Tab-separated table of C-alpha atoms and ligand atoms in Angstrom:
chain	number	residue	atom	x	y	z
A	18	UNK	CA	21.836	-5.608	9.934
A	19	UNK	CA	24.844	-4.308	7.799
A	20	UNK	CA	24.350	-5.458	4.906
A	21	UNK	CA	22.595	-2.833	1.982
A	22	UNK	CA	20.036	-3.980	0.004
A	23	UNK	CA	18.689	-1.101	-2.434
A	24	UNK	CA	17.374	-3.825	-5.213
A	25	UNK	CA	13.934	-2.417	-5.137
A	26	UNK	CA	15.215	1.676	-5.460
A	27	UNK	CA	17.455	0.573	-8.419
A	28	UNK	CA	14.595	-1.347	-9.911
A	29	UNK	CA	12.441	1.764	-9.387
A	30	UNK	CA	15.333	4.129	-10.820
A	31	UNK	CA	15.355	1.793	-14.290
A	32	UNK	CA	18.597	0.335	-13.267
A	33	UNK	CA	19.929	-3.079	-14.293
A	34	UNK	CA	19.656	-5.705	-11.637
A	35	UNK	CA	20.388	-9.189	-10.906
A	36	UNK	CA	16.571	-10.860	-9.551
A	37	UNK	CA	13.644	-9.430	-9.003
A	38	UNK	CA	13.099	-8.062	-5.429
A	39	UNK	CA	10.404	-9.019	-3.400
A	40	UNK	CA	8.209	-7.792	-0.422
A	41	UNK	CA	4.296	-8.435	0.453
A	42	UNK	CA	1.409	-6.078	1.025
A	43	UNK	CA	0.700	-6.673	4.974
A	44	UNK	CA	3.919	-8.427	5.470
A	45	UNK	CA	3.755	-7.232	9.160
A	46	UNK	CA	0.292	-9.188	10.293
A	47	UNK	CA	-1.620	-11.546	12.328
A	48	UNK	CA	-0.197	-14.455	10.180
A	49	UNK	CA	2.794	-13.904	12.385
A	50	UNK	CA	2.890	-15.493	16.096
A	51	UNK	CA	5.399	-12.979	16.795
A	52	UNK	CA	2.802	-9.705	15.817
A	53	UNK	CA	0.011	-11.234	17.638
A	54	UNK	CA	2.178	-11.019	21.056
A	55	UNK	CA	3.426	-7.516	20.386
A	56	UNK	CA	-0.325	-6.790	19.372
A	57	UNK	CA	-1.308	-7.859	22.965
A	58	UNK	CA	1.330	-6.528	24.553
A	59	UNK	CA	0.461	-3.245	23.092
A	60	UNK	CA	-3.515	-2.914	23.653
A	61	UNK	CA	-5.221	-2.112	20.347
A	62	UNK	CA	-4.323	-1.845	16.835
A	63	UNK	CA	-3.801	1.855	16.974
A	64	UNK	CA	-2.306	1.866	20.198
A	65	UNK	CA	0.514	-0.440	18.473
A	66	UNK	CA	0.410	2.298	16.028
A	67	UNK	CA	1.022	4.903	18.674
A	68	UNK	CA	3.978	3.788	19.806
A	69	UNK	CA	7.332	3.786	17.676
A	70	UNK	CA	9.263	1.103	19.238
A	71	UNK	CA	6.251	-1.311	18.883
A	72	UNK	CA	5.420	-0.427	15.404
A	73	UNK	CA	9.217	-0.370	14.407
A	74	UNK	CA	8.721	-3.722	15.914
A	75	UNK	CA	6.358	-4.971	13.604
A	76	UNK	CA	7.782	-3.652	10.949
A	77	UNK	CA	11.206	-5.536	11.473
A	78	UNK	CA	9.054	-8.563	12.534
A	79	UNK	CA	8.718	-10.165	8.792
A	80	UNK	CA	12.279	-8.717	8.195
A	81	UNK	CA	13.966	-11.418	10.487
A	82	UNK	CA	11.991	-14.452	8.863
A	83	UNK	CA	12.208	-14.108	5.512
A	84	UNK	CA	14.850	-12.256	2.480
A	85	UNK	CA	12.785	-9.607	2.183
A	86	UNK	CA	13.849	-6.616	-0.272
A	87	UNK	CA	11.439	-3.763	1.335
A	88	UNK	CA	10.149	-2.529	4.878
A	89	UNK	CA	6.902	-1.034	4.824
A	90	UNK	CA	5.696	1.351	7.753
A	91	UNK	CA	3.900	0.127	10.264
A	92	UNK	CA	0.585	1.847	10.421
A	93	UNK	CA	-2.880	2.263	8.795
A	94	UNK	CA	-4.168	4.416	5.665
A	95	UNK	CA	-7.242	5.407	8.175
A	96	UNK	CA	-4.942	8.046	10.425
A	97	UNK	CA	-5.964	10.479	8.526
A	98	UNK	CA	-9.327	10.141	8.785
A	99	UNK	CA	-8.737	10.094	12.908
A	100	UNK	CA	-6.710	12.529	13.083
A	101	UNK	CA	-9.382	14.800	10.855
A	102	UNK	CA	-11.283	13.889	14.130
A	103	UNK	CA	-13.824	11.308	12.862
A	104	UNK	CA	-12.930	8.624	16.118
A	105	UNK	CA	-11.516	5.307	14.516
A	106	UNK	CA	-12.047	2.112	16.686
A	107	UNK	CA	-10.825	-1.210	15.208
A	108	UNK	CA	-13.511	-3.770	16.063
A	109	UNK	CA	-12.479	-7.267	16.268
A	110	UNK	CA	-14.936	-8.984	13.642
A	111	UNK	CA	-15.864	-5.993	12.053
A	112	UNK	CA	-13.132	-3.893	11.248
A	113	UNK	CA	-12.722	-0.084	11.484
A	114	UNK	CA	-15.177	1.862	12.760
A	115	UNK	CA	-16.017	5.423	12.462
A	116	UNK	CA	-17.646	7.481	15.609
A	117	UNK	CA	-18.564	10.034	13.110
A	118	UNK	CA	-19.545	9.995	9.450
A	119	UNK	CA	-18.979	12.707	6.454
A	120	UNK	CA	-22.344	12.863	4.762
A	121	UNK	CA	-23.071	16.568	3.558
A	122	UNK	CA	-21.589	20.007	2.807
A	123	UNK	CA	-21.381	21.077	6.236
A	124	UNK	CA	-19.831	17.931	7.252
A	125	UNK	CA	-17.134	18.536	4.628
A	126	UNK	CA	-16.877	22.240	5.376
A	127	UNK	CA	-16.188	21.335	9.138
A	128	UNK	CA	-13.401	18.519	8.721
A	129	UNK	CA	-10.242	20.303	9.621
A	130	UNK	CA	-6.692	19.694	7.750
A	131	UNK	CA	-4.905	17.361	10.199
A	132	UNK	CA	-1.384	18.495	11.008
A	133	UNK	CA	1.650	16.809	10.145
A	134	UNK	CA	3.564	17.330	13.551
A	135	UNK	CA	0.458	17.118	15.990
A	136	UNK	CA	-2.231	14.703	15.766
A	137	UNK	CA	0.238	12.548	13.120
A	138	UNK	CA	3.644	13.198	14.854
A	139	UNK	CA	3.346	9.839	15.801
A	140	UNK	CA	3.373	8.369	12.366
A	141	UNK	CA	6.331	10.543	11.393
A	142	UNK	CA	8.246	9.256	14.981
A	143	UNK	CA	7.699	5.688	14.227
A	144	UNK	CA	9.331	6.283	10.036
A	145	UNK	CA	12.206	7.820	11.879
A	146	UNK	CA	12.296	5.299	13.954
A	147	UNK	CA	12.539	2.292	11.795
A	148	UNK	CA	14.353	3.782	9.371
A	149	UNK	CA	17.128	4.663	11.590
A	150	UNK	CA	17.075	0.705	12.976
A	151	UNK	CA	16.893	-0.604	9.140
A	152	UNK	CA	20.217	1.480	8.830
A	153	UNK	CA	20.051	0.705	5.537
A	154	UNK	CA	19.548	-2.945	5.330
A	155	UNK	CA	16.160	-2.506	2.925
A	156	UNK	CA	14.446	0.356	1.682
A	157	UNK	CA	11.668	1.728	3.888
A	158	UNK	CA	8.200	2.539	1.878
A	159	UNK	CA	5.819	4.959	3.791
A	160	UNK	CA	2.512	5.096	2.141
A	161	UNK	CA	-1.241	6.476	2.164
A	162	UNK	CA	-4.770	5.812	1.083
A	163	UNK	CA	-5.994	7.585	-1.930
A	164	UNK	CA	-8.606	9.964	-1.260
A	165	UNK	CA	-11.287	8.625	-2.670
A	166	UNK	CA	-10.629	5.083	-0.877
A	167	UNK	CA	-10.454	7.431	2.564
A	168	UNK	CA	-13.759	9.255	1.446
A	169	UNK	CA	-15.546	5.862	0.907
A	170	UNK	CA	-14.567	4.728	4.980
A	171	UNK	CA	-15.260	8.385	6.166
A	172	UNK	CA	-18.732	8.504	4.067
A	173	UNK	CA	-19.738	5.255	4.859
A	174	UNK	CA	-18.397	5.480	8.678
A	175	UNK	CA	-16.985	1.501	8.155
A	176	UNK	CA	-15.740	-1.243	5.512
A	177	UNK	CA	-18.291	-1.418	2.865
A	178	UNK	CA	-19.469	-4.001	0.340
A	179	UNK	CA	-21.868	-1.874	-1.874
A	180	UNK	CA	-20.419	1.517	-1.382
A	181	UNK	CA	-24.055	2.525	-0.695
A	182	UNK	CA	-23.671	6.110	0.848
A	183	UNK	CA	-20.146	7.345	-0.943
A	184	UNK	CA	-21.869	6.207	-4.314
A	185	UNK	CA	-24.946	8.646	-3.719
A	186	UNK	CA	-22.884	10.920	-2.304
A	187	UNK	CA	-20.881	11.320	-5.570
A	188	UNK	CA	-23.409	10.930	-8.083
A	189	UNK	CA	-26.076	12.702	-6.319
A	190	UNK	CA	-23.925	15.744	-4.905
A	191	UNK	CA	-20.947	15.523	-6.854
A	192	UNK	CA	-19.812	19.088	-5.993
A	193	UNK	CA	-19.424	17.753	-2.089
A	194	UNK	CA	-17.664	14.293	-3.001
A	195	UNK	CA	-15.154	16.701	-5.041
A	196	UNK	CA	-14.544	19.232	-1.993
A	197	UNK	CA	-13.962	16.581	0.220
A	198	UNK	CA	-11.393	14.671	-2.015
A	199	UNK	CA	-9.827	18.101	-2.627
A	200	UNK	CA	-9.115	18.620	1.220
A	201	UNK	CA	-7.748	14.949	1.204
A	202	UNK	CA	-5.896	15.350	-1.671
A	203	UNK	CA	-4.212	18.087	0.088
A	204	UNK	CA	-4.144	16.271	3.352
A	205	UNK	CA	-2.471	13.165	1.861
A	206	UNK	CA	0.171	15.184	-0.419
A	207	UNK	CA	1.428	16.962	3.361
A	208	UNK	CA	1.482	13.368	5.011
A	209	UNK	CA	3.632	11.712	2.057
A	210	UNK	CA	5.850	14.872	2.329
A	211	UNK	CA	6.035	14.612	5.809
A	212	UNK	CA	7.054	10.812	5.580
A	213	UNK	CA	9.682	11.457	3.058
A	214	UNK	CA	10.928	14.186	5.391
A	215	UNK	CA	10.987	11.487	8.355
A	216	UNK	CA	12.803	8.998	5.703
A	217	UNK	CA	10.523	6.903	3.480
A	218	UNK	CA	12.636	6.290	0.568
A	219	UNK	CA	9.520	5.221	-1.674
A	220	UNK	CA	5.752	6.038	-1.425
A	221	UNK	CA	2.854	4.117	-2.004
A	222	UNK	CA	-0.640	5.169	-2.551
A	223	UNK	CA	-2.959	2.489	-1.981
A	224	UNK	CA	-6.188	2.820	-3.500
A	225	UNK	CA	-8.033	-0.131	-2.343
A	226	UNK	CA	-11.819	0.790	-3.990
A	227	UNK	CA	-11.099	2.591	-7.155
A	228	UNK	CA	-12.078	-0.507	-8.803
A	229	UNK	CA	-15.590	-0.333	-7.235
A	230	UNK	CA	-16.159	2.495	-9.557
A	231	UNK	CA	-17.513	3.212	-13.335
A	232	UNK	CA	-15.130	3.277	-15.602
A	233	UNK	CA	-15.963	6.825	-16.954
A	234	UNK	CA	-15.329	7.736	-12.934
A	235	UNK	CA	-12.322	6.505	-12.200
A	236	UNK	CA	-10.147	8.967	-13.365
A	237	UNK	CA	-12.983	11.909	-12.168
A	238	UNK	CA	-13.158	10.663	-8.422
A	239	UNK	CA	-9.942	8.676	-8.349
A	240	UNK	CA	-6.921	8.926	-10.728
A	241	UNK	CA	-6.607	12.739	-10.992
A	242	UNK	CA	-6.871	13.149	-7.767
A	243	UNK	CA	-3.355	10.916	-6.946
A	244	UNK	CA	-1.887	12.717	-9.690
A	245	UNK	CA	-1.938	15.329	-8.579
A	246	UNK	CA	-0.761	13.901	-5.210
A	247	UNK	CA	2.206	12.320	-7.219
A	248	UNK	CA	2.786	16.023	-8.831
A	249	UNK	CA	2.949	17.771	-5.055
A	250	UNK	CA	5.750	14.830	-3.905
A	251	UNK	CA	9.114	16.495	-2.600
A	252	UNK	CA	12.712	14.982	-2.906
A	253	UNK	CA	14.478	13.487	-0.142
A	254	UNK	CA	17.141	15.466	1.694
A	255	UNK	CA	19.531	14.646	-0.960
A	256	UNK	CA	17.536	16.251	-3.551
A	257	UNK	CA	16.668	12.869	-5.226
A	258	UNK	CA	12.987	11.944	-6.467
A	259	UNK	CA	11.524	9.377	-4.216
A	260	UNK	CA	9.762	6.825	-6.239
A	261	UNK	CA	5.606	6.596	-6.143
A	262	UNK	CA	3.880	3.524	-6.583
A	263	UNK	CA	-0.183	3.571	-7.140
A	264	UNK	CA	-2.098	0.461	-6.284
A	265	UNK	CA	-5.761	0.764	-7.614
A	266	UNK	CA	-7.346	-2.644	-6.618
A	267	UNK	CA	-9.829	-4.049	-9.460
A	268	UNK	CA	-7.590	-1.104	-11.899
A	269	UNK	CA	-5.969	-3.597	-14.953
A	270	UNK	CA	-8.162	-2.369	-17.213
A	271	UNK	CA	-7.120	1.497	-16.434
A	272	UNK	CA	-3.147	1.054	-16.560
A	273	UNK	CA	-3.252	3.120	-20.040
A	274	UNK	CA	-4.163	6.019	-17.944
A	275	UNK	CA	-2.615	5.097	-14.918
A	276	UNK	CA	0.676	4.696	-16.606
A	277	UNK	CA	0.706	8.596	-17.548
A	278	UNK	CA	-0.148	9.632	-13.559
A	279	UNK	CA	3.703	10.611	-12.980
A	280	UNK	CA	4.049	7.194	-10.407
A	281	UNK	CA	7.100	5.327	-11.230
A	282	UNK	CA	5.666	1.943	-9.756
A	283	UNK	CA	1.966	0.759	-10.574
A	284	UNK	CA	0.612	-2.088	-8.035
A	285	UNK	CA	-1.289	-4.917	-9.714
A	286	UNK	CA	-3.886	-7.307	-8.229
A	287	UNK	CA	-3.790	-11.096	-9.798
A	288	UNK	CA	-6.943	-10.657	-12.115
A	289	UNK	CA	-4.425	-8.894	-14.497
A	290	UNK	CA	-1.877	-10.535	-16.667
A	291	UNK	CA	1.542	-8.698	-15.869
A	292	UNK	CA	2.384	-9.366	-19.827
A	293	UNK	CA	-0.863	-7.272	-21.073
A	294	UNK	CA	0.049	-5.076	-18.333
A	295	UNK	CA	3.512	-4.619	-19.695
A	296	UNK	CA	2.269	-4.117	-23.611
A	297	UNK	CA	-0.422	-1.533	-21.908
A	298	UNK	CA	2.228	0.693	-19.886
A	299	UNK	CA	5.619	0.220	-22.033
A	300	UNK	CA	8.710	-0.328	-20.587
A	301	UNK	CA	9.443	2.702	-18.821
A	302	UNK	CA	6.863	1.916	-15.872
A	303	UNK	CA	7.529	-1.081	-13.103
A	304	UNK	CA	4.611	-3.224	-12.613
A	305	UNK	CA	4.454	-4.841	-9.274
A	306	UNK	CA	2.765	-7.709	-8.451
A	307	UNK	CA	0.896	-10.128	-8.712
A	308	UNK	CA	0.523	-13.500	-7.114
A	309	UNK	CA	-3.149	-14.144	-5.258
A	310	UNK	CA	-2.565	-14.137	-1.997
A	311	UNK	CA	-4.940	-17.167	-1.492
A	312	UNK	CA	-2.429	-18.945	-3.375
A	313	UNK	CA	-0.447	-18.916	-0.217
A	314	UNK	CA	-2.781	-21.566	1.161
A	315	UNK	CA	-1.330	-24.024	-1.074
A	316	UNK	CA	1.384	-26.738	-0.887
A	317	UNK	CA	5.019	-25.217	-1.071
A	318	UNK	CA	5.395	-27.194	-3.913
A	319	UNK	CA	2.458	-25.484	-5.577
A	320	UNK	CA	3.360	-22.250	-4.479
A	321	UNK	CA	6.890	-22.715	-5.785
A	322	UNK	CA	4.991	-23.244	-9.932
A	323	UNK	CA	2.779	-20.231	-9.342
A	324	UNK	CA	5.919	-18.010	-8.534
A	325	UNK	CA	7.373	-19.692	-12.017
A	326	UNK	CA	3.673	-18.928	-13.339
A	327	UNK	CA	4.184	-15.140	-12.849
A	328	UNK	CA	7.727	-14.668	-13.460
A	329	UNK	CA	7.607	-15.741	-16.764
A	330	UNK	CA	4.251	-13.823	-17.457
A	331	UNK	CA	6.570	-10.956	-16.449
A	332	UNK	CA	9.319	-12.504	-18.664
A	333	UNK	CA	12.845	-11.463	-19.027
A	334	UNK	CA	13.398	-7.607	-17.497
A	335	UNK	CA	14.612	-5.300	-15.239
A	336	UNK	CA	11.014	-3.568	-13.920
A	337	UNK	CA	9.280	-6.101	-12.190
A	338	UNK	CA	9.060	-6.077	-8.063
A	339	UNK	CA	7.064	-8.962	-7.346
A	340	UNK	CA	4.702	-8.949	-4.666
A	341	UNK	CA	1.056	-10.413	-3.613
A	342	UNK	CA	-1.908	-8.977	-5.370
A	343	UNK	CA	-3.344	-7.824	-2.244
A	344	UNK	CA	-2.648	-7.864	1.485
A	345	UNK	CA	-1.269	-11.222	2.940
A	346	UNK	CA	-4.300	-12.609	5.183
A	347	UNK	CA	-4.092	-14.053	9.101
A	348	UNK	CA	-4.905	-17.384	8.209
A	349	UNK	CA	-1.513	-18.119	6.178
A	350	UNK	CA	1.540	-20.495	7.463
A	351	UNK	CA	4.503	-18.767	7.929
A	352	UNK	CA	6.056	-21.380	6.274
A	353	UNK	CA	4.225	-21.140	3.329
A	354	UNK	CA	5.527	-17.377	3.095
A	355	UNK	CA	9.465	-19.056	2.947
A	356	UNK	CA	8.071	-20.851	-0.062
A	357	UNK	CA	7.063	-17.728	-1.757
A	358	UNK	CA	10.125	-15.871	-1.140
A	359	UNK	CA	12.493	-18.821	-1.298
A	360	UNK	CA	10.774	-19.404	-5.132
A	361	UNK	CA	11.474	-15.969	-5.968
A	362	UNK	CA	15.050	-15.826	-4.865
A	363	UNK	CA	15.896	-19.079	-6.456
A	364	UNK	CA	13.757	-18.263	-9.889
A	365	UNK	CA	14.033	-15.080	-10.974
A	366	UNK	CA	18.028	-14.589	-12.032
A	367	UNK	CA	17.181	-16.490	-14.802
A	368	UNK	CA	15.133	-13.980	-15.897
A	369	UNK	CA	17.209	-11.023	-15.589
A	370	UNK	CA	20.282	-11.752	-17.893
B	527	CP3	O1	1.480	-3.709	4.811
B	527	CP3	C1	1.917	-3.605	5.977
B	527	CP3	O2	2.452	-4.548	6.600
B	527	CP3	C2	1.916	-2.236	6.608
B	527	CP3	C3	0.809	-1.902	7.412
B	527	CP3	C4	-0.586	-1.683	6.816
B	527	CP3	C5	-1.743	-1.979	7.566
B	527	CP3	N1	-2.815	-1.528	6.870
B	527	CP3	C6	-1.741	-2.630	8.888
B	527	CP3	C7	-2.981	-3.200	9.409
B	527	CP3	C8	-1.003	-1.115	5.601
B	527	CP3	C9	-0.175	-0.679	4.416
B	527	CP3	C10	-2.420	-1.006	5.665
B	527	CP3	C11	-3.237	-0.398	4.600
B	527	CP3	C12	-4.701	-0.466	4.667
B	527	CP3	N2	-5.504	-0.386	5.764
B	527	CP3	C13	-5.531	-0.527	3.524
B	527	CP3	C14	-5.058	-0.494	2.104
B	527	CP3	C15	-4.473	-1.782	1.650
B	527	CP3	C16	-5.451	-2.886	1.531
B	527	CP3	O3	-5.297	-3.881	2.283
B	527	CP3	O4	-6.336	-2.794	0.683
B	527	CP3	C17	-6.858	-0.546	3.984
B	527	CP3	C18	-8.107	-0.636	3.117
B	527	CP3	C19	-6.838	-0.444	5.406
B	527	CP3	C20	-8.004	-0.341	6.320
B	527	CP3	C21	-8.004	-1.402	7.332
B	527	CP3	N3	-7.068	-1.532	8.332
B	527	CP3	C22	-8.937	-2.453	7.478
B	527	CP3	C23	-10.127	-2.687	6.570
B	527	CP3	C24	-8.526	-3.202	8.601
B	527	CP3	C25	-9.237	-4.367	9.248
B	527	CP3	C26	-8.833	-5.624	8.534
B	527	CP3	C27	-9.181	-6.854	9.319
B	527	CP3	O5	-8.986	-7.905	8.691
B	527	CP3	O6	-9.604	-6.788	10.470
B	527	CP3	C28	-7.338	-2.636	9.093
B	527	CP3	C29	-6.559	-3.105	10.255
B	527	CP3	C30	-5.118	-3.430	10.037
B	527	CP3	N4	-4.220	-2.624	9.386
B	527	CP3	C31	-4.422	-4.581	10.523
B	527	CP3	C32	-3.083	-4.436	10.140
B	527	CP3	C33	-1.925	-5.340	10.462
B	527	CP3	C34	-5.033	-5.688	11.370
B	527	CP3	C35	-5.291	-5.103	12.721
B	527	CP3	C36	-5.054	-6.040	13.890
B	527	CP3	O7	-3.881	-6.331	14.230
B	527	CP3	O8	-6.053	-6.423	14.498
């Protein structure tokens, strides 16, 4: 692992480069034989979490496969959550699961602000970790969930279809929806910080169910909220700006306000064309994105068009990172992932002259 690939920073920085970098949302996963054994091996999902070597592990897992231009941490946007003490279980079948809920003022009132080098030490040991065994070889992206995609698990207690209890909550009793995505605001700006202090060289802020709201509430409940996240971001210890990234599932139709949040990077899902995108957010911002990932299910040959399909969508430029429109799911080939990547590698120069 000598070799230094920073394709993705310079891309990020507005730099001239020669092909478009590529990495994939959940690129460490069950898909891979090789992350099912270390999942054993470890116990649970958090428990894999928990332990640095493991989770730097996982992380490096995808890395060996395929010509990846990014690592992303190993862990889960729902530590903070647990470590506000709520008790996540993942349940096989049903996902995470909340022992406790965050229904009312009181509730709210009682969470307390998780700290950085207690209960989540053990996020911050596992960046240091795998950034010191990348040594370089990719950029490493640390990353959180947006508040109000943490308020809708710790509301609800669990995944959600309907949104049910989080929607009530901030229609009905607006007030407490806001003081609770005020303390995670706060909660998520120290746990970025505290990543980029541990060595993520890029942060992304996934915000998985801003789509599932109005449009007149996005930016109330949602947008402002990473803003201001994006606004409390330190440098690194070379007193550079680390590059944010906002991913707001179901959010195409919002990029003219996402595209003034302060984020260097917006994340696109595949219901968005990345040439409207472009025309909506100018060339200043990188769009990244935006292949379905049930695309992946398809012939290589197939796979090998689509790539074509959203490269040229792109069209000729320097700001594109291209990348699955959401996570990467377990029932994928691996092979069917060297496809993807290979397509990008061997497509994309001509597209960058
Ligand atoms: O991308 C990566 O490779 C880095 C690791 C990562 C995971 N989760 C690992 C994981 C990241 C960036 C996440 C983010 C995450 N987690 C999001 C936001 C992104 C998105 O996908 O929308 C959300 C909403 C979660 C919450 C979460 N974590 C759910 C709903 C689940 C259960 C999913 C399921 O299919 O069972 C998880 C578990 C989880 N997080 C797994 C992995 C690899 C699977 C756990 C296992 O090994 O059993």
């Amino acid at each position: 692992m000598s070799e230094q690939n920073d394709l993705m920073l310079r891309v990020l920085r507005g730099e001239k480069v020669s092909r478009t970098p590529v990495w994939m949302m959940r690129q460490a996963g069950r898909y891979l034989p090789e992350y099912r054994a270390t999942r054993e091996q470890a116990g649970s999902f958090m428990d894999l979490c928990r332990n640095a070597d493991l989770a730097c592990e996982v992380t490096l897992q995808p890395l060996r496969r395929y010509a990846l231009d990014a690592a992303i941490l190993f862990s889960d946007i729902l530590t903070i959550p647990d470590a506000m003490g709520l008790g996540l279980e993942f349940i096989p079948g049903r996902g995470p699961v909340f022992a406790k809920t965050v229904r009312s003022e009181a509730d709210v009132d009682g969470l307390p602000f998780p700290q950085m080098d207690d209960e989540l030490a053990y996020v911050m040991n596992a960046v240091r970790t795998i950034r010191s065994e990348l040594n370089g070889k990719v950029p490493l992206i640390g990353f959180s969930g947006s508040p109000w995609t943490l308020a809708t698990y710790m509301v609800e207690g669990q995944s959600s279809r309907e949104f049910a209890q989080a929607k009530t909550l901030a229609y009905q009793q607006p007030e407490v929806m806001h003081a609770l995505l005020a303390k995670l605001t706060q909660s998520v700006t120290d746990y970025l910080n505290a990543q980029i202090a541990a060595g993520a060289q890029i942060v992304m802020i996934f915000d998985t169910w801003g789509g599932a709201l109005p449009h007149w509430a996005y930016p109330l409940f949602s947008l402002d909220y990473m803003k201001n996240i994006v606004a409390g971001l330190n440098k690194d210890s070379e007193g550079n700006r680390v590059p944010a990234m906002l991913f707001t599932k179901g959010g195409g139709q919002w990029l003219h306000l996402m595209k003034d949040s302060g984020a260097q990077g917006l994340g696109l899902d595949w219901t968005t064309s990345l040439a409207s995108a472009r025309k909506m957010v100018g060339e200043d911002i990188v769009l990244q994105g935006n292949l379905d990932p049930g695309m992946l299910r398809a012939n290589p040959a197939t796979i090998h068009s689509e790539v074509q399909r959203v490269l040229s969508d792109y069209g000729m430029g320097h700001r594109h990172i291209f990348n699955l429109g959401h996570g990467i799911t377990p029932d994928i080939p691996p092979d069917h992932v060297s496809a993807f990547i290979d397509a990008v590698h061997e497509i994309s120069p001509a597209y960058h002259e």
